[in-house]
């Protein structure tokens, strides 16, 4: 199972806007305890969290917390041709037995964090805060990555396997 709280799978372009609220205390047997995105489209799909642009930020941040996935992406799993924009979101206290406690990004997935915080996530494997693999892309501007713990792997905050990391 992928996406304990929200799951989107598509072979065509999709757009999802989540302007606030909480995705909390969900469990996925495989990946994406809070949010699981699995996109195989050639057109880029978009998930906007907390607003649709810097100018259009929602009144409340989206909080992704206390979610669990067995293999990857305790808070969020991003796979395929999808762009996730996080505007002042909070990704905290998510866990995985595998990699990417806060989020796992793979297969050309891209996450851009604008002023958010990724904290107190944990993983047994690499990248307790963020795990970037298989040509994934991760950018954070004006945000924080702190107090994430990888018990048996590398990269408590961010682990870059293959892909691009910009801060």
PDB file of C-alpha atoms in Angstrom:
ATOM      1  CA  UNK A   1       0.000   0.000   0.000  1.00  0.00           C
ATOM      2  CA  UNK A   2       1.208   3.518  -0.873  1.00  0.00           C
ATOM      3  CA  UNK A   3      -0.237   6.710   0.592  1.00  0.00           C
ATOM      4  CA  UNK A   4      -1.834   6.080   3.975  1.00  0.00           C
ATOM      5  CA  UNK A   5      -3.505   9.530   4.169  1.00  0.00           C
ATOM      6  CA  UNK A   6      -3.622  10.603   0.488  1.00  0.00           C
ATOM      7  CA  UNK A   7      -2.749   8.529  -2.565  1.00  0.00           C
ATOM      8  CA  UNK A   8      -2.639   9.760  -6.136  1.00  0.00           C
ATOM      9  CA  UNK A   9      -1.597   7.509  -9.017  1.00  0.00           C
ATOM     10  CA  UNK A  10      -1.867   8.685 -12.568  1.00  0.00           C
ATOM     11  CA  UNK A  11      -0.652   8.031 -16.085  1.00  0.00           C
ATOM     12  CA  UNK A  12      -1.951  11.470 -17.123  1.00  0.00           C
ATOM     13  CA  UNK A  13      -1.344  14.975 -15.808  1.00  0.00           C
ATOM     14  CA  UNK A  14      -3.020  15.875 -12.496  1.00  0.00           C
ATOM     15  CA  UNK A  15      -3.031  18.911 -10.198  1.00  0.00           C
ATOM     16  CA  UNK A  16      -3.881  18.846  -6.494  1.00  0.00           C
ATOM     17  CA  UNK A  17      -4.042  21.890  -4.185  1.00  0.00           C
ATOM     18  CA  UNK A  18      -4.089  21.428  -0.407  1.00  0.00           C
ATOM     19  CA  UNK A  19      -4.356  24.831   1.244  1.00  0.00           C
ATOM     20  CA  UNK A  20      -4.132  23.839   4.912  1.00  0.00           C
ATOM     21  CA  UNK A  21      -5.080  21.290   7.526  1.00  0.00           C
ATOM     22  CA  UNK A  22      -3.389  18.134   8.764  1.00  0.00           C
ATOM     23  CA  UNK A  23      -2.448  14.770   7.356  1.00  0.00           C
ATOM     24  CA  UNK A  24      -1.742  12.933  10.568  1.00  0.00           C
ATOM     25  CA  UNK A  25      -1.370   9.453  12.098  1.00  0.00           C
ATOM     26  CA  UNK A  26      -1.650   7.417   8.896  1.00  0.00           C
ATOM     27  CA  UNK A  27       0.151   4.188   8.020  1.00  0.00           C
ATOM     28  CA  UNK A  28       1.268   2.785   4.667  1.00  0.00           C
ATOM     29  CA  UNK A  29       2.588  -0.750   4.405  1.00  0.00           C
ATOM     30  CA  UNK A  30       5.002   0.290   1.647  1.00  0.00           C
ATOM     31  CA  UNK A  31       5.601   4.026   1.045  1.00  0.00           C
ATOM     32  CA  UNK A  32       4.118   7.443   1.768  1.00  0.00           C
ATOM     33  CA  UNK A  33       2.566   7.159   5.213  1.00  0.00           C
ATOM     34  CA  UNK A  34       0.994  10.619   4.900  1.00  0.00           C
ATOM     35  CA  UNK A  35       1.030  11.268   1.129  1.00  0.00           C
ATOM     36  CA  UNK A  36       1.925   8.889  -1.698  1.00  0.00           C
ATOM     37  CA  UNK A  37       2.298  10.192  -5.267  1.00  0.00           C
ATOM     38  CA  UNK A  38       3.024   7.757  -8.094  1.00  0.00           C
ATOM     39  CA  UNK A  39       2.944   9.424 -11.515  1.00  0.00           C
ATOM     40  CA  UNK A  40       3.944   7.827 -14.829  1.00  0.00           C
ATOM     41  CA  UNK A  41       2.798  10.635 -17.156  1.00  0.00           C
ATOM     42  CA  UNK A  42       5.174  12.450 -19.522  1.00  0.00           C
ATOM     43  CA  UNK A  43       3.415  15.710 -18.548  1.00  0.00           C
ATOM     44  CA  UNK A  44       4.414  17.082 -15.146  1.00  0.00           C
ATOM     45  CA  UNK A  45       1.775  16.715 -12.449  1.00  0.00           C
ATOM     46  CA  UNK A  46       1.640  19.236  -9.582  1.00  0.00           C
ATOM     47  CA  UNK A  47       0.810  19.052  -5.873  1.00  0.00           C
ATOM     48  CA  UNK A  48       0.642  22.445  -4.123  1.00  0.00           C
ATOM     49  CA  UNK A  49       0.746  22.311  -0.319  1.00  0.00           C
ATOM     50  CA  UNK A  50      -0.148  25.397   1.717  1.00  0.00           C
ATOM     51  CA  UNK A  51      -0.919  27.591  -1.315  1.00  0.00           C
ATOM     52  CA  UNK A  52      -0.582  27.752  -5.072  1.00  0.00           C
ATOM     53  CA  UNK A  53       2.293  30.290  -5.196  1.00  0.00           C
ATOM     54  CA  UNK A  54       4.354  32.479  -2.858  1.00  0.00           C
ATOM     55  CA  UNK A  55       1.708  35.201  -3.321  1.00  0.00           C
ATOM     56  CA  UNK A  56      -1.231  32.839  -2.778  1.00  0.00           C
ATOM     57  CA  UNK A  57      -0.263  31.188   0.502  1.00  0.00           C
ATOM     58  CA  UNK A  58      -3.166  29.733   2.453  1.00  0.00           C
ATOM     59  CA  UNK A  59      -3.966  31.024   5.935  1.00  0.00           C
ATOM     60  CA  UNK A  60      -2.860  27.790   7.629  1.00  0.00           C
ATOM     61  CA  UNK A  61       0.128  25.606   6.768  1.00  0.00           C
ATOM     62  CA  UNK A  62      -0.436  21.957   5.952  1.00  0.00           C
ATOM     63  CA  UNK A  63       0.968  19.794   8.724  1.00  0.00           C
ATOM     64  CA  UNK A  64       2.147  16.304   7.791  1.00  0.00           C
ATOM     65  CA  UNK A  65       2.921  14.580  11.077  1.00  0.00           C
ATOM     66  CA  UNK A  66       3.046  11.294  12.958  1.00  0.00           C
ATOM     67  CA  UNK A  67       2.714   9.150   9.832  1.00  0.00           C
ATOM     68  CA  UNK A  68       4.522   5.865   9.224  1.00  0.00           C
ATOM     69  CA  UNK A  69       5.632   3.852   6.196  1.00  0.00           C
ATOM     70  CA  UNK A  70       7.429   0.517   6.293  1.00  0.00           C
ATOM     71  CA  UNK A  71       9.814   1.034   3.365  1.00  0.00           C
ATOM     72  CA  UNK A  72      10.130   4.729   2.419  1.00  0.00           C
ATOM     73  CA  UNK A  73       8.699   8.190   2.870  1.00  0.00           C
ATOM     74  CA  UNK A  74       7.145   8.210   6.329  1.00  0.00           C
ATOM     75  CA  UNK A  75       5.564  11.613   5.684  1.00  0.00           C
ATOM     76  CA  UNK A  76       5.573  11.783   1.875  1.00  0.00           C
ATOM     77  CA  UNK A  77       6.650   9.619  -1.062  1.00  0.00           C
ATOM     78  CA  UNK A  78       7.133  11.344  -4.442  1.00  0.00           C
ATOM     79  CA  UNK A  79       7.745   9.072  -7.462  1.00  0.00           C
ATOM     80  CA  UNK A  80       7.765  10.005 -11.128  1.00  0.00           C
ATOM     81  CA  UNK A  81       7.105  13.151 -13.126  1.00  0.00           C
ATOM     82  CA  UNK A  82       5.531  15.213 -10.337  1.00  0.00           C
ATOM     83  CA  UNK A  83       6.393  18.602  -8.824  1.00  0.00           C
ATOM     84  CA  UNK A  84       5.469  19.193  -5.174  1.00  0.00           C
ATOM     85  CA  UNK A  85       5.486  22.810  -3.929  1.00  0.00           C
ATOM     86  CA  UNK A  86       5.431  23.161  -0.135  1.00  0.00           C
ATOM     87  CA  UNK A  87       4.611  26.710   0.996  1.00  0.00           C
ATOM     88  CA  UNK A  88       5.304  27.056   4.742  1.00  0.00           C
ATOM     89  CA  UNK A  89       4.363  23.454   5.391  1.00  0.00           C
ATOM     90  CA  UNK A  90       5.402  21.452   8.439  1.00  0.00           C
ATOM     91  CA  UNK A  91       6.690  17.899   8.000  1.00  0.00           C
ATOM     92  CA  UNK A  92       7.444  16.500  11.428  1.00  0.00           C
ATOM     93  CA  UNK A  93       7.552  13.367  13.561  1.00  0.00           C
ATOM     94  CA  UNK A  94       7.126  10.919  10.669  1.00  0.00           C
ATOM     95  CA  UNK A  95       8.891   7.554  10.682  1.00  0.00           C
ATOM     96  CA  UNK A  96       9.966   4.729   8.425  1.00  0.00           C
ATOM     97  CA  UNK A  97      11.844   1.470   8.893  1.00  0.00           C
ATOM     98  CA  UNK A  98      13.491   2.188   5.541  1.00  0.00           C
ATOM     99  CA  UNK A  99      14.627   5.514   4.079  1.00  0.00           C
ATOM    100  CA  UNK A 100      13.221   9.060   4.008  1.00  0.00           C
ATOM    101  CA  UNK A 101      11.452   9.548   7.340  1.00  0.00           C
ATOM    102  CA  UNK A 102      10.081  12.963   6.347  1.00  0.00           C
ATOM    103  CA  UNK A 103      10.014  12.373   2.596  1.00  0.00           C
ATOM    104  CA  UNK A 104      11.467  10.153  -0.110  1.00  0.00           C
ATOM    105  CA  UNK A 105      11.859  11.519  -3.655  1.00  0.00           C
ATOM    106  CA  UNK A 106      12.655   9.258  -6.640  1.00  0.00           C
ATOM    107  CA  UNK A 107      12.343   8.669 -10.379  1.00  0.00           C
ATOM    108  CA  UNK A 108      12.472  12.342 -11.476  1.00  0.00           C
ATOM    109  CA  UNK A 109      10.164  13.530  -8.681  1.00  0.00           C
ATOM    110  CA  UNK A 110      10.782  17.092  -7.518  1.00  0.00           C
ATOM    111  CA  UNK A 111      10.004  18.844  -4.223  1.00  0.00           C
ATOM    112  CA  UNK A 112      10.424  22.589  -3.619  1.00  0.00           C
ATOM    113  CA  UNK A 113      10.062  23.817  -0.035  1.00  0.00           C
ATOM    114  CA  UNK A 114       9.428  27.554   0.364  1.00  0.00           C
ATOM    115  CA  UNK A 115       9.734  28.565   4.019  1.00  0.00           C
ATOM    116  CA  UNK A 116       8.690  25.265   5.562  1.00  0.00           C
ATOM    117  CA  UNK A 117      10.194  23.094   8.251  1.00  0.00           C
ATOM    118  CA  UNK A 118      11.249  19.440   8.209  1.00  0.00           C
ATOM    119  CA  UNK A 119      11.993  18.283  11.750  1.00  0.00           C
ATOM    120  CA  UNK A 120      11.945  15.398  14.210  1.00  0.00           C
ATOM    121  CA  UNK A 121      11.527  12.723  11.540  1.00  0.00           C
ATOM    122  CA  UNK A 122      13.237   9.367  11.890  1.00  0.00           C
ATOM    123  CA  UNK A 123      14.366   6.481   9.722  1.00  0.00           C
ATOM    124  CA  UNK A 124      16.315   3.287  10.176  1.00  0.00           C
ATOM    125  CA  UNK A 125      17.893   3.851   6.752  1.00  0.00           C
ATOM    126  CA  UNK A 126      19.328   6.875   4.936  1.00  0.00           C
ATOM    127  CA  UNK A 127      17.834  10.369   4.977  1.00  0.00           C
ATOM    128  CA  UNK A 128      15.704  10.751   8.088  1.00  0.00           C
ATOM    129  CA  UNK A 129      14.522  14.200   6.954  1.00  0.00           C
ATOM    130  CA  UNK A 130      14.761  13.826   3.152  1.00  0.00           C
ATOM    131  CA  UNK A 131      16.023  10.983   0.958  1.00  0.00           C
ATOM    132  CA  UNK A 132      16.770  11.925  -2.677  1.00  0.00           C
ATOM    133  CA  UNK A 133      17.324   9.062  -5.102  1.00  0.00           C
ATOM    134  CA  UNK A 134      16.915   8.044  -8.760  1.00  0.00           C
ATOM    135  CA  UNK A 135      17.271  11.532 -10.265  1.00  0.00           C
ATOM    136  CA  UNK A 136      15.022  13.175  -7.705  1.00  0.00           C
ATOM    137  CA  UNK A 137      15.283  16.921  -7.096  1.00  0.00           C
ATOM    138  CA  UNK A 138      14.943  18.779  -3.787  1.00  0.00           C
ATOM    139  CA  UNK A 139      15.132  22.541  -3.200  1.00  0.00           C
ATOM    140  CA  UNK A 140      14.615  24.383   0.071  1.00  0.00           C
ATOM    141  CA  UNK A 141      14.580  28.177   0.363  1.00  0.00           C
ATOM    142  CA  UNK A 142      13.929  30.039   3.589  1.00  0.00           C
ATOM    143  CA  UNK A 143      13.103  26.862   5.473  1.00  0.00           C
ATOM    144  CA  UNK A 144      14.691  24.637   8.084  1.00  0.00           C
ATOM    145  CA  UNK A 145      15.774  21.010   8.265  1.00  0.00           C
ATOM    146  CA  UNK A 146      16.580  20.074  11.848  1.00  0.00           C
ATOM    147  CA  UNK A 147      16.532  17.368  14.526  1.00  0.00           C
ATOM    148  CA  UNK A 148      15.986  14.430  12.155  1.00  0.00           C
ATOM    149  CA  UNK A 149      17.530  11.114  13.238  1.00  0.00           C
ATOM    150  CA  UNK A 150      18.721   8.258  11.033  1.00  0.00           C
ATOM    151  CA  UNK A 151      19.404   5.378  13.434  1.00  0.00           C
ATOM    152  CA  UNK A 152      21.286   3.008  11.094  1.00  0.00           C
ATOM    153  CA  UNK A 153      21.850   5.025   7.917  1.00  0.00           C
ATOM    154  CA  UNK A 154      23.504   8.215   6.719  1.00  0.00           C
ATOM    155  CA  UNK A 155      22.159  11.740   6.340  1.00  0.00           C
ATOM    156  CA  UNK A 156      20.040  12.592   9.356  1.00  0.00           C
ATOM    157  CA  UNK A 157      18.804  15.758   7.629  1.00  0.00           C
ATOM    158  CA  UNK A 158      19.256  15.025   3.906  1.00  0.00           C
ATOM    159  CA  UNK A 159      20.686  12.039   2.056  1.00  0.00           C
ATOM    160  CA  UNK A 160      21.520  12.504  -1.637  1.00  0.00           C
ATOM    161  CA  UNK A 161      21.888   9.194  -3.458  1.00  0.00           C
ATOM    162  CA  UNK A 162      21.460  10.479  -6.994  1.00  0.00           C
ATOM    163  CA  UNK A 163      19.751  13.655  -8.085  1.00  0.00           C
ATOM    164  CA  UNK A 164      19.948  17.347  -7.197  1.00  0.00           C
ATOM    165  CA  UNK A 165      19.861  19.096  -3.810  1.00  0.00           C
ATOM    166  CA  UNK A 166      19.714  22.908  -3.649  1.00  0.00           C
ATOM    167  CA  UNK A 167      19.635  25.014  -0.514  1.00  0.00           C
TER     168      UNK A 167
END
